[in-house]
PDB file of C-alpha atoms in Angstrom:
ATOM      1  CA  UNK A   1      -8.104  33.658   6.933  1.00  0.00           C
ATOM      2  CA  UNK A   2      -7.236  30.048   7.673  1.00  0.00           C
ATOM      3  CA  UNK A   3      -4.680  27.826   5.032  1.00  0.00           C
ATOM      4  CA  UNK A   4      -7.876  26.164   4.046  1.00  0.00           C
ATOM      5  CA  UNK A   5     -10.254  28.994   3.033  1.00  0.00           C
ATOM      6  CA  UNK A   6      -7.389  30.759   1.454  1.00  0.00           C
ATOM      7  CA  UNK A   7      -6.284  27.557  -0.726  1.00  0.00           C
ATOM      8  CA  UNK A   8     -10.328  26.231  -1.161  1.00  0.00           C
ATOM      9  CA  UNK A   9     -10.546  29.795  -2.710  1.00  0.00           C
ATOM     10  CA  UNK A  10      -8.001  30.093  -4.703  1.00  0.00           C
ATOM     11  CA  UNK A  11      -8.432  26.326  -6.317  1.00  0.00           C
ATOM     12  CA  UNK A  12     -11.925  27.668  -6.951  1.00  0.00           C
ATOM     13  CA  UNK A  13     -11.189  30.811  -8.618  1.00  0.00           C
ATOM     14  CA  UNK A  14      -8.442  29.508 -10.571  1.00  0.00           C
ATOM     15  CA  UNK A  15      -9.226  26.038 -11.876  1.00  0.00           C
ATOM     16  CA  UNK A  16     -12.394  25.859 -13.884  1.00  0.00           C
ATOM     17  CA  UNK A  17     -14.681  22.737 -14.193  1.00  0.00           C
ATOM     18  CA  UNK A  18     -13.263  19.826 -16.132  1.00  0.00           C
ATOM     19  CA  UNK A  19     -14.041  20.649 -20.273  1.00  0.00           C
ATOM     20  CA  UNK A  20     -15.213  16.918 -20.276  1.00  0.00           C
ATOM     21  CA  UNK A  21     -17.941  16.116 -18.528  1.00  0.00           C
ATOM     22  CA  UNK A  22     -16.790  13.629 -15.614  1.00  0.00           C
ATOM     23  CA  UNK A  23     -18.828  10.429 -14.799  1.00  0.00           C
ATOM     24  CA  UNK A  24     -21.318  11.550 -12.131  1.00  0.00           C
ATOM     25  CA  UNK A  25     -20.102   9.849  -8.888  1.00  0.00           C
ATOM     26  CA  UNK A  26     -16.234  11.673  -9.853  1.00  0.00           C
ATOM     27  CA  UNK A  27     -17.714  15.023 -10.693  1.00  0.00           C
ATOM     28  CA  UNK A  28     -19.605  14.254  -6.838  1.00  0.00           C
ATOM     29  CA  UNK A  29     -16.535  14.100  -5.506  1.00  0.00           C
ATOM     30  CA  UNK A  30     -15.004  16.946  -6.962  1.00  0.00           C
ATOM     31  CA  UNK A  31     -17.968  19.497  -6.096  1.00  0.00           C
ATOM     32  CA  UNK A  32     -17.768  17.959  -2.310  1.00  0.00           C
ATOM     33  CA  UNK A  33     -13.928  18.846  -2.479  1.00  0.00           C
ATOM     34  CA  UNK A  34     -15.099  22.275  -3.304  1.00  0.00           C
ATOM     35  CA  UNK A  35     -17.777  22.273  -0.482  1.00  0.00           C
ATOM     36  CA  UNK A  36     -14.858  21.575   2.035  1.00  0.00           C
ATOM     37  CA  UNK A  37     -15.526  17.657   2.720  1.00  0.00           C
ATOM     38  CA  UNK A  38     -12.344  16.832   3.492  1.00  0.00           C
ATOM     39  CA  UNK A  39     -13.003  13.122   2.409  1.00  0.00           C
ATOM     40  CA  UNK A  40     -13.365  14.031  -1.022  1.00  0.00           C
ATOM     41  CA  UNK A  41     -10.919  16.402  -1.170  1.00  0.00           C
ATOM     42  CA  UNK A  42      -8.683  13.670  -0.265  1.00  0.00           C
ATOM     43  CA  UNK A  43     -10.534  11.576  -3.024  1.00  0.00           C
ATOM     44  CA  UNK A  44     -10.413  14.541  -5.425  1.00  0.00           C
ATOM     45  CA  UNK A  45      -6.319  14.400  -5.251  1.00  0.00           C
ATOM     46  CA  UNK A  46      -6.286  11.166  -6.053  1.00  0.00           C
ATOM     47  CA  UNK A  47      -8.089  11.350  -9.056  1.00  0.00           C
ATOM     48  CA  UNK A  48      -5.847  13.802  -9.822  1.00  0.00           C
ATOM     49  CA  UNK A  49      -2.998  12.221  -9.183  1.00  0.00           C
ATOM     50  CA  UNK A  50      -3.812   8.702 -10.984  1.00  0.00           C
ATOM     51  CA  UNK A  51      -5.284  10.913 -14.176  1.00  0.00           C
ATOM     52  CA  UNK A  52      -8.035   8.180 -15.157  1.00  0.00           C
ATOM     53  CA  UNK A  53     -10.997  10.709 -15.784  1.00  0.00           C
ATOM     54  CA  UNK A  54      -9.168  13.869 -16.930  1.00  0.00           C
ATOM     55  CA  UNK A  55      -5.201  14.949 -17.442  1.00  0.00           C
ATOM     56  CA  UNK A  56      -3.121  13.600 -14.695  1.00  0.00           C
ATOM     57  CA  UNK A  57      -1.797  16.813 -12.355  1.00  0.00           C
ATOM     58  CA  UNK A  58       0.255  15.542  -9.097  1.00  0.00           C
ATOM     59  CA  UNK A  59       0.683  19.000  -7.974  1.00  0.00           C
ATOM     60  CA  UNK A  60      -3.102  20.108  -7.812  1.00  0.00           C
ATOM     61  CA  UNK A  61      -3.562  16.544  -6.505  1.00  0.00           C
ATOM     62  CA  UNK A  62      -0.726  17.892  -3.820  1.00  0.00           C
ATOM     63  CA  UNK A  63      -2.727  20.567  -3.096  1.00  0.00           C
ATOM     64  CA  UNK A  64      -5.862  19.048  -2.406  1.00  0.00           C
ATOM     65  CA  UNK A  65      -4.360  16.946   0.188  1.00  0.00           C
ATOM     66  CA  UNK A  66      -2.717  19.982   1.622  1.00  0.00           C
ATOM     67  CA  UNK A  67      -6.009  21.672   2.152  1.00  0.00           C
ATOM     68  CA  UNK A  68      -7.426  18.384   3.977  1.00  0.00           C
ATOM     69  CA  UNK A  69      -4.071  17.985   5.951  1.00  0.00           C
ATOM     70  CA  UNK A  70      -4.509  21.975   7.633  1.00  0.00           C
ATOM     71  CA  UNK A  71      -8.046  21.011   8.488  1.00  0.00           C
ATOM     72  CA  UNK A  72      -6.554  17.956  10.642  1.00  0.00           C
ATOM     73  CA  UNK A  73      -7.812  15.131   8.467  1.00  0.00           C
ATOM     74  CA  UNK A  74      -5.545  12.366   9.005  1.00  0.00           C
ATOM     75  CA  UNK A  75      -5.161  10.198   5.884  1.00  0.00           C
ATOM     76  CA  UNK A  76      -4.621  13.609   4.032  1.00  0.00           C
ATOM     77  CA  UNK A  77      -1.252  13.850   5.872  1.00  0.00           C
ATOM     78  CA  UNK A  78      -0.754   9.974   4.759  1.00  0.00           C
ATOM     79  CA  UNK A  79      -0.877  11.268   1.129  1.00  0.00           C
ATOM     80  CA  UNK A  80       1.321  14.597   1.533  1.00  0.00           C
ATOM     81  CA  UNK A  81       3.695  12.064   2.917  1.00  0.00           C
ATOM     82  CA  UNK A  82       3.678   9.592  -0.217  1.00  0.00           C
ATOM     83  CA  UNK A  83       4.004  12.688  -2.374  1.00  0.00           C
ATOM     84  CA  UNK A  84       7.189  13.840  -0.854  1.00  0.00           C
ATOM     85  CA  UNK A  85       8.139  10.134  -0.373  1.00  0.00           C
ATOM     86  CA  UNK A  86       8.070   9.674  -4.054  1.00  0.00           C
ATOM     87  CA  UNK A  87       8.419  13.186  -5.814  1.00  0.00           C
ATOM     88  CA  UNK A  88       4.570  13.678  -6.759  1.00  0.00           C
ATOM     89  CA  UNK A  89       3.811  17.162  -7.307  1.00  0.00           C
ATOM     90  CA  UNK A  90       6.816  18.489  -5.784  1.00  0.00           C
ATOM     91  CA  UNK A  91      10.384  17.400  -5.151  1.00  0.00           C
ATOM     92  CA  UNK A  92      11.381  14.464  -3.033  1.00  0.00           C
ATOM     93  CA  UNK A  93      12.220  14.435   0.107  1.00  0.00           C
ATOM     94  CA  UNK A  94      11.838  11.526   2.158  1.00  0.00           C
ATOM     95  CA  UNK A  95      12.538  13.286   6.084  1.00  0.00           C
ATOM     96  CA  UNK A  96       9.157  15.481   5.062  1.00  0.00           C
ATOM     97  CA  UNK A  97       7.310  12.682   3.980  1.00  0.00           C
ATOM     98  CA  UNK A  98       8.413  10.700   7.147  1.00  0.00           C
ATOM     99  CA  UNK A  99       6.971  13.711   9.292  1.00  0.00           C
ATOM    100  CA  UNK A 100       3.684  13.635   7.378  1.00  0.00           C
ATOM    101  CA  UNK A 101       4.052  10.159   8.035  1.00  0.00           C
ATOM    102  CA  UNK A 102       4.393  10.318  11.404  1.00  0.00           C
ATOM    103  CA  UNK A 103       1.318  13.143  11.891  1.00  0.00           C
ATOM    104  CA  UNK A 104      -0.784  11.045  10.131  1.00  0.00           C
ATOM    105  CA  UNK A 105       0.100   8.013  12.689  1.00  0.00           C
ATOM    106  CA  UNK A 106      -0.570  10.501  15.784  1.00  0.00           C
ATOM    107  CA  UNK A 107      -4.234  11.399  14.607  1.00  0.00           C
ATOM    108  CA  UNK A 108      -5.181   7.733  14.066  1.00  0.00           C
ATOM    109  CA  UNK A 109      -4.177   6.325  10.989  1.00  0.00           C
ATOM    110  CA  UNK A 110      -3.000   2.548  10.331  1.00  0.00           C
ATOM    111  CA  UNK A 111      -1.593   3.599   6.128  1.00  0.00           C
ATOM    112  CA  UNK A 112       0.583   6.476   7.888  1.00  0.00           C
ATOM    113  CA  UNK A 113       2.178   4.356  10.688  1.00  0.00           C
ATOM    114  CA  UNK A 114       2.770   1.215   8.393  1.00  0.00           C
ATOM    115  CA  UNK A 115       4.528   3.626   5.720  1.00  0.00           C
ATOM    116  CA  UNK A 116       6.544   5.229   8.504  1.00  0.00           C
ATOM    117  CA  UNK A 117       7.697   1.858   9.747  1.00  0.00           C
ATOM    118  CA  UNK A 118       8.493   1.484   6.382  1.00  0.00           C
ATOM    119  CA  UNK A 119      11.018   4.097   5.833  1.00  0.00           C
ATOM    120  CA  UNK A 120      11.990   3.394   9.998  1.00  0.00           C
ATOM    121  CA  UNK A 121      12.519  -0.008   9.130  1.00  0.00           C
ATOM    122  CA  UNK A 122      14.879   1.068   6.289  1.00  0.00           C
ATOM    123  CA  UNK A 123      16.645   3.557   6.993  1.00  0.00           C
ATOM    124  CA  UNK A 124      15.133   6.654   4.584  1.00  0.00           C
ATOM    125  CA  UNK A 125      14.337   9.743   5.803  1.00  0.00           C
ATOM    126  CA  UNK A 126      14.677   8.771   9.719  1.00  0.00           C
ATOM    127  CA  UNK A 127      17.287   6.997  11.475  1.00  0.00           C
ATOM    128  CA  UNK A 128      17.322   3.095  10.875  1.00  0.00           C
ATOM    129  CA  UNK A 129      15.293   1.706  14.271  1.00  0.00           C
ATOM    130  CA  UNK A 130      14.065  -2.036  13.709  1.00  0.00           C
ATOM    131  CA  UNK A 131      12.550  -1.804  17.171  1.00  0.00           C
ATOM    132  CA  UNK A 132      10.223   1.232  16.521  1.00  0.00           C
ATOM    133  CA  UNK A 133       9.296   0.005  13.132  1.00  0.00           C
ATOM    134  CA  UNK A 134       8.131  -3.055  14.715  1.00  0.00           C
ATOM    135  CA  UNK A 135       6.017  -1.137  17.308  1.00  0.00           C
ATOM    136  CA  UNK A 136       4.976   1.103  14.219  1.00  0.00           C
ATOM    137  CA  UNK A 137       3.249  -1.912  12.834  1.00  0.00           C
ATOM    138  CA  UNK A 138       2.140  -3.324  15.536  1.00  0.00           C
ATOM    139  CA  UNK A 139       0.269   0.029  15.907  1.00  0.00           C
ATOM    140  CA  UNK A 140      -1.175  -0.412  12.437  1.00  0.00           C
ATOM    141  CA  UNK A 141      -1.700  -3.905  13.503  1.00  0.00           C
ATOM    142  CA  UNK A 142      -4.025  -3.432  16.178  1.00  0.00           C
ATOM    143  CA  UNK A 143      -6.201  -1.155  13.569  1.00  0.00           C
ATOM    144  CA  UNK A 144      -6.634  -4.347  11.390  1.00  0.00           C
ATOM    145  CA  UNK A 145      -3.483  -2.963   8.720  1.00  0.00           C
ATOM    146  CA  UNK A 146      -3.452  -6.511   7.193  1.00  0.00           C
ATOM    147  CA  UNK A 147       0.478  -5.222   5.505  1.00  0.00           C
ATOM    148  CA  UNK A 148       1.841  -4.680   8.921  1.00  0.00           C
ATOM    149  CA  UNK A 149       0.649  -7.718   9.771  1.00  0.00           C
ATOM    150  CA  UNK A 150       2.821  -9.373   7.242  1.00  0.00           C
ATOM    151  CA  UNK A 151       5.749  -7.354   8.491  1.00  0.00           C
ATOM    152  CA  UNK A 152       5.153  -8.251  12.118  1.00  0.00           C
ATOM    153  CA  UNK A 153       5.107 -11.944  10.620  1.00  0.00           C
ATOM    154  CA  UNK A 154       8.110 -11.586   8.949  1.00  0.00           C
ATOM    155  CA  UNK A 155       9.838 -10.081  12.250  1.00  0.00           C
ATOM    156  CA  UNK A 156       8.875 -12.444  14.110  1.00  0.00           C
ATOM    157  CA  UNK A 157      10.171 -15.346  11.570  1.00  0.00           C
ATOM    158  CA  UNK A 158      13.625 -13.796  11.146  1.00  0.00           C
ATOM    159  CA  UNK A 159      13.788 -12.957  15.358  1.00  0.00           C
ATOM    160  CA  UNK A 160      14.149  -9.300  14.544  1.00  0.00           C
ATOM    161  CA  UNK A 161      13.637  -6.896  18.055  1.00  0.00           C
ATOM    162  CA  UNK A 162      11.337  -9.824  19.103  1.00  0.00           C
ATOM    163  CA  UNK A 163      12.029 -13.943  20.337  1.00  0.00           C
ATOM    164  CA  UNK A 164      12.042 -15.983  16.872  1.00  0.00           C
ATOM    165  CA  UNK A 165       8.449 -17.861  16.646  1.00  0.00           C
ATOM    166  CA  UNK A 166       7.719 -19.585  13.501  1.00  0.00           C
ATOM    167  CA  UNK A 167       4.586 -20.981  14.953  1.00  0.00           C
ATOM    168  CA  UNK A 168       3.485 -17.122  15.497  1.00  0.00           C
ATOM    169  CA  UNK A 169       4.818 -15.917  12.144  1.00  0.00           C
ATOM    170  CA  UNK A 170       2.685 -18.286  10.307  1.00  0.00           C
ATOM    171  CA  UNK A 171      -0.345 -17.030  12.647  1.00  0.00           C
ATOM    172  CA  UNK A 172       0.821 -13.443  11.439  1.00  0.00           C
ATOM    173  CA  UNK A 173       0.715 -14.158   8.509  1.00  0.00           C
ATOM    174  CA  UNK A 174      -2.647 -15.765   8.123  1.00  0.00           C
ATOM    175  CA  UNK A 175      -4.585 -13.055   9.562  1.00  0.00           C
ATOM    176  CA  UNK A 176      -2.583 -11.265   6.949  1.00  0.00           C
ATOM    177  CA  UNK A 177      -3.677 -13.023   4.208  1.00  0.00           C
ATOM    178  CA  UNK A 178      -6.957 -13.334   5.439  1.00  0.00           C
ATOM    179  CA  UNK A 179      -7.364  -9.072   5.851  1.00  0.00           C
ATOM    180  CA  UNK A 180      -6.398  -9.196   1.621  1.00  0.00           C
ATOM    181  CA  UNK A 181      -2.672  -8.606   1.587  1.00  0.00           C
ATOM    182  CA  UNK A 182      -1.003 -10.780  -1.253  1.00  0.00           C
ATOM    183  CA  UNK A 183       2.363 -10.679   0.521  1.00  0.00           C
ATOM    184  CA  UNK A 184       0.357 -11.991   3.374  1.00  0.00           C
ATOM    185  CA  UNK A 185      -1.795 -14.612   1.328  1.00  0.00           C
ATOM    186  CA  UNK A 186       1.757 -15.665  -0.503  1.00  0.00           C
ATOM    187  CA  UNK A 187       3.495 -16.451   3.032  1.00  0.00           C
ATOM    188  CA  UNK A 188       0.897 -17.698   4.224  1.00  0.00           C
ATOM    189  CA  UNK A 189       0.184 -20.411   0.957  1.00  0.00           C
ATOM    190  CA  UNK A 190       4.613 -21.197   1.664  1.00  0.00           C
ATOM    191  CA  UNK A 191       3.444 -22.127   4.887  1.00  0.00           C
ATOM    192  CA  UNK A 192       0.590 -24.541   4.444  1.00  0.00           C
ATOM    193  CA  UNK A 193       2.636 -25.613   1.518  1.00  0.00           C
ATOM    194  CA  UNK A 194       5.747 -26.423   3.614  1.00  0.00           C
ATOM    195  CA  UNK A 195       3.081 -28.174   5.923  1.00  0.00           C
ATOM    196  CA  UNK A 196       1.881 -30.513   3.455  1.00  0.00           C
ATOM    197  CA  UNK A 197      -1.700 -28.876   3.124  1.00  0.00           C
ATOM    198  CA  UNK A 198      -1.201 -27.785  -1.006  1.00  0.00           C
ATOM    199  CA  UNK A 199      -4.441 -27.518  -1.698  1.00  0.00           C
ATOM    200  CA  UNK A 200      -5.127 -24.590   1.015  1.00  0.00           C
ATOM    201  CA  UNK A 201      -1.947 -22.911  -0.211  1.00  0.00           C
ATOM    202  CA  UNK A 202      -2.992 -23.143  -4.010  1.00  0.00           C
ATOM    203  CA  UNK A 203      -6.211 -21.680  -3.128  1.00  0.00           C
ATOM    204  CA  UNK A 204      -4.086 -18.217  -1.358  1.00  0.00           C
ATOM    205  CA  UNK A 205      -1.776 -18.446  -4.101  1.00  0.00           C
ATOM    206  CA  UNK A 206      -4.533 -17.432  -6.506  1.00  0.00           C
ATOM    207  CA  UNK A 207      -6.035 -14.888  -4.316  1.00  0.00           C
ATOM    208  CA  UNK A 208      -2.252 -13.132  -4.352  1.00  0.00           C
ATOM    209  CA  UNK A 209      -1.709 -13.675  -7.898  1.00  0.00           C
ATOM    210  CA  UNK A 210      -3.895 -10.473  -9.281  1.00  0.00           C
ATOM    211  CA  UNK A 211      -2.348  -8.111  -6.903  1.00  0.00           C
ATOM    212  CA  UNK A 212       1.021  -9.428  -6.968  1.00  0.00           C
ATOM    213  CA  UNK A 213       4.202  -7.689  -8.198  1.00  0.00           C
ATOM    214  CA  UNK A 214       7.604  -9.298  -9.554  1.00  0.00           C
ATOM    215  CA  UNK A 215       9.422 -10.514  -6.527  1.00  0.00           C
ATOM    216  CA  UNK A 216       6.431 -12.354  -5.287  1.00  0.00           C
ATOM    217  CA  UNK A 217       5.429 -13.833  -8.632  1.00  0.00           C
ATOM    218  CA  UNK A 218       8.787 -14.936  -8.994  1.00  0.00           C
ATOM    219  CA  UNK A 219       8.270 -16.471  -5.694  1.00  0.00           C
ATOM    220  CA  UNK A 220       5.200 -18.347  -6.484  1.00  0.00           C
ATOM    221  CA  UNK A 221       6.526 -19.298  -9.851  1.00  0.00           C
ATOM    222  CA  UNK A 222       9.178 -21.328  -7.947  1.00  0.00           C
ATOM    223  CA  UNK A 223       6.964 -22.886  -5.908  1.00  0.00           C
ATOM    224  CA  UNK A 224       4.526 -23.946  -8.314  1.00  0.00           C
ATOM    225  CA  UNK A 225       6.933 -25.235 -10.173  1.00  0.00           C
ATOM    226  CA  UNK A 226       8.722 -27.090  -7.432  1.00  0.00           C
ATOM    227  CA  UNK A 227       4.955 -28.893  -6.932  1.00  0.00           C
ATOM    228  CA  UNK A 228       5.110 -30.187 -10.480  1.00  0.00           C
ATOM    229  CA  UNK A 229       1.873 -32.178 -11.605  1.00  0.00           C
ATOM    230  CA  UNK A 230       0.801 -31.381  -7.538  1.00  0.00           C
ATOM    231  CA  UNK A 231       0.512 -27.541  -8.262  1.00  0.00           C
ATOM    232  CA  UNK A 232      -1.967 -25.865 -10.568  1.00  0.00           C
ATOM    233  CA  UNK A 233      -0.715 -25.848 -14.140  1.00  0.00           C
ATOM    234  CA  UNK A 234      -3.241 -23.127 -15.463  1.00  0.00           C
ATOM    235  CA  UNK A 235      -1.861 -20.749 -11.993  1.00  0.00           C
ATOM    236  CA  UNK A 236       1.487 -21.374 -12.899  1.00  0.00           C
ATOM    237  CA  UNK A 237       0.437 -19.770 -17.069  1.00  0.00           C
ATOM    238  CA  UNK A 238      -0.992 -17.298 -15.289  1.00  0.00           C
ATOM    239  CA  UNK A 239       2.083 -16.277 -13.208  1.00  0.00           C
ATOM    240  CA  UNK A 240       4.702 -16.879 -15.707  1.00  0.00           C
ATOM    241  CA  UNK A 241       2.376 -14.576 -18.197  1.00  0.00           C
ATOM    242  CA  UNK A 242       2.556 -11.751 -15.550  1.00  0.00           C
ATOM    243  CA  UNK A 243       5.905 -11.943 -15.016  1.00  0.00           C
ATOM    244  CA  UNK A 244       6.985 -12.029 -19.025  1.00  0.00           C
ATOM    245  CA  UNK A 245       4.843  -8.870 -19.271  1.00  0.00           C
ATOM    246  CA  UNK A 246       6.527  -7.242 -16.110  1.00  0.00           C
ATOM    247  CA  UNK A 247      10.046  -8.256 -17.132  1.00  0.00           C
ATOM    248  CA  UNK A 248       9.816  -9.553 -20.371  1.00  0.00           C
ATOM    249  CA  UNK A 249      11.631 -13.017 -19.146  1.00  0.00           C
ATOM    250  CA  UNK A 250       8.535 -15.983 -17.405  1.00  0.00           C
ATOM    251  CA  UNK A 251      11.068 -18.257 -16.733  1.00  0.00           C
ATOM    252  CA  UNK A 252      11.643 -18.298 -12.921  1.00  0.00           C
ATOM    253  CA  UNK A 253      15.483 -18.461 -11.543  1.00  0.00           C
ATOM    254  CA  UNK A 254      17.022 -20.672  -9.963  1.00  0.00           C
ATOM    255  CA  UNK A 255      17.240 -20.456  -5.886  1.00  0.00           C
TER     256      UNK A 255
END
């Protein structure tokens, strides 16, 4: 009997249908998990795992991407990895989730090579290599992994394993911004800003500013503020708002 059956029978013996009745298209997913779609089995974890629709359980949510990892499903090995990365379901250990990581990369997928350049690119888990983690991303890059474009942006900014090329950084980082990362949309609105074109680079600040987290608000916040009566007031509420509720202080530092 393969890992799969044996798990797929056992999570089917042992863990009963939800007492509360799920929304329709969740308790879809969960009966396709059941039926061996590894998709939603992969699906299924994360509801699991984020607890929205029924009590939150990271290790069944482990499981379920265990089961979709032995049957060769790549993003599956993606999740395993962030689950080891940062201790869901089991304990942490960050050389596993860099070889879940890595298996994920070698069947096809952009998330598991961007968060192995991650941990590449740091240090964690694997030996600190700036020049794989660049050809990680580039990897992800060619899939249309709109975060390792940013990285490959900032790379090439800083000269890091490749020629310094602002003029290419700022292209990276457009198509970054433009495939919906707000890291990508914030460099590339510091750009056009820094090029004199502020109303382009108001119009990526807002599409960053709902996704955003702390170190790039705080960013923004000093560049909107820098613009004065040239930025957009009602942005600049909006950031400092985010950033009192994140950290309890809106008022941006000093650089």
């Amino acid at each position: 009997m393969s890992m799969f059956s044996a798990l797929t029978r056992h999570l089917r013996r042992g863990r009963p249908a939800p007492s509360t009745p799920l929304p329709p298209r969740i308790e879809a997913i969960r009966r396709d998990a059941l039926k061996g779609h590894v998709l939603a089995q992969v699906q299924w974890g994360d509801v699991l795992l984020e607890g929205a629709y029924l009590t939150r359980n990271p290790a069944e949510a482990r499981r379920w991407f265990a089961i979709a990892a032995d049957a060769g499903f790549a993003p599956a090995h993606n999740m395993l990895g962030r689950c080891h990365h940062f201790g869901w379901g089991c304990t942490t250990d960050l050389t596993e989730a860099a070889a879940h990581y890595g298996r994920a990369g070698e069947l096809g997928d952009a998330w598991g090579l961007y968060n192995l350049g991650i941990l590449t690119m740091r240090g964690r888990g694997v030996t600190q290599d700036l020049a794989t983690a660049l050809a990680l991303f580039r990897r992800a890059a060619a899939m249309g992994h709109a975060k390792s474009m940013n990285l490959i942006g900032r790379f090439t900014e800083e000269g890091w394993c490749t020629p310094r090329d602002p003029r290419l950084a700022r292209d990276w980082y457009r198509r970054s911004a433009e495939g919906g990362d707000y890291r990508g949309q914030h460099n590339h609105a510091t750009a056009l800003a820094e090029q004199g074109d502020v109303g382009r680079a108001l119009d990526w600040w807002r599409r960053a500013e709902p996704d955003a987290t702390s170190d790039i608000l705080l960013a923004m916040a000093r560049h909107l503020t820098q613009l004065g009566e040239n930025g957009d007031p009602t942005l600049l509420t909006r950031v400092q708002a985010r950033l009192k509720a994140m950290t309890g202080d809106e008022t941006p530092p000093s650089f």
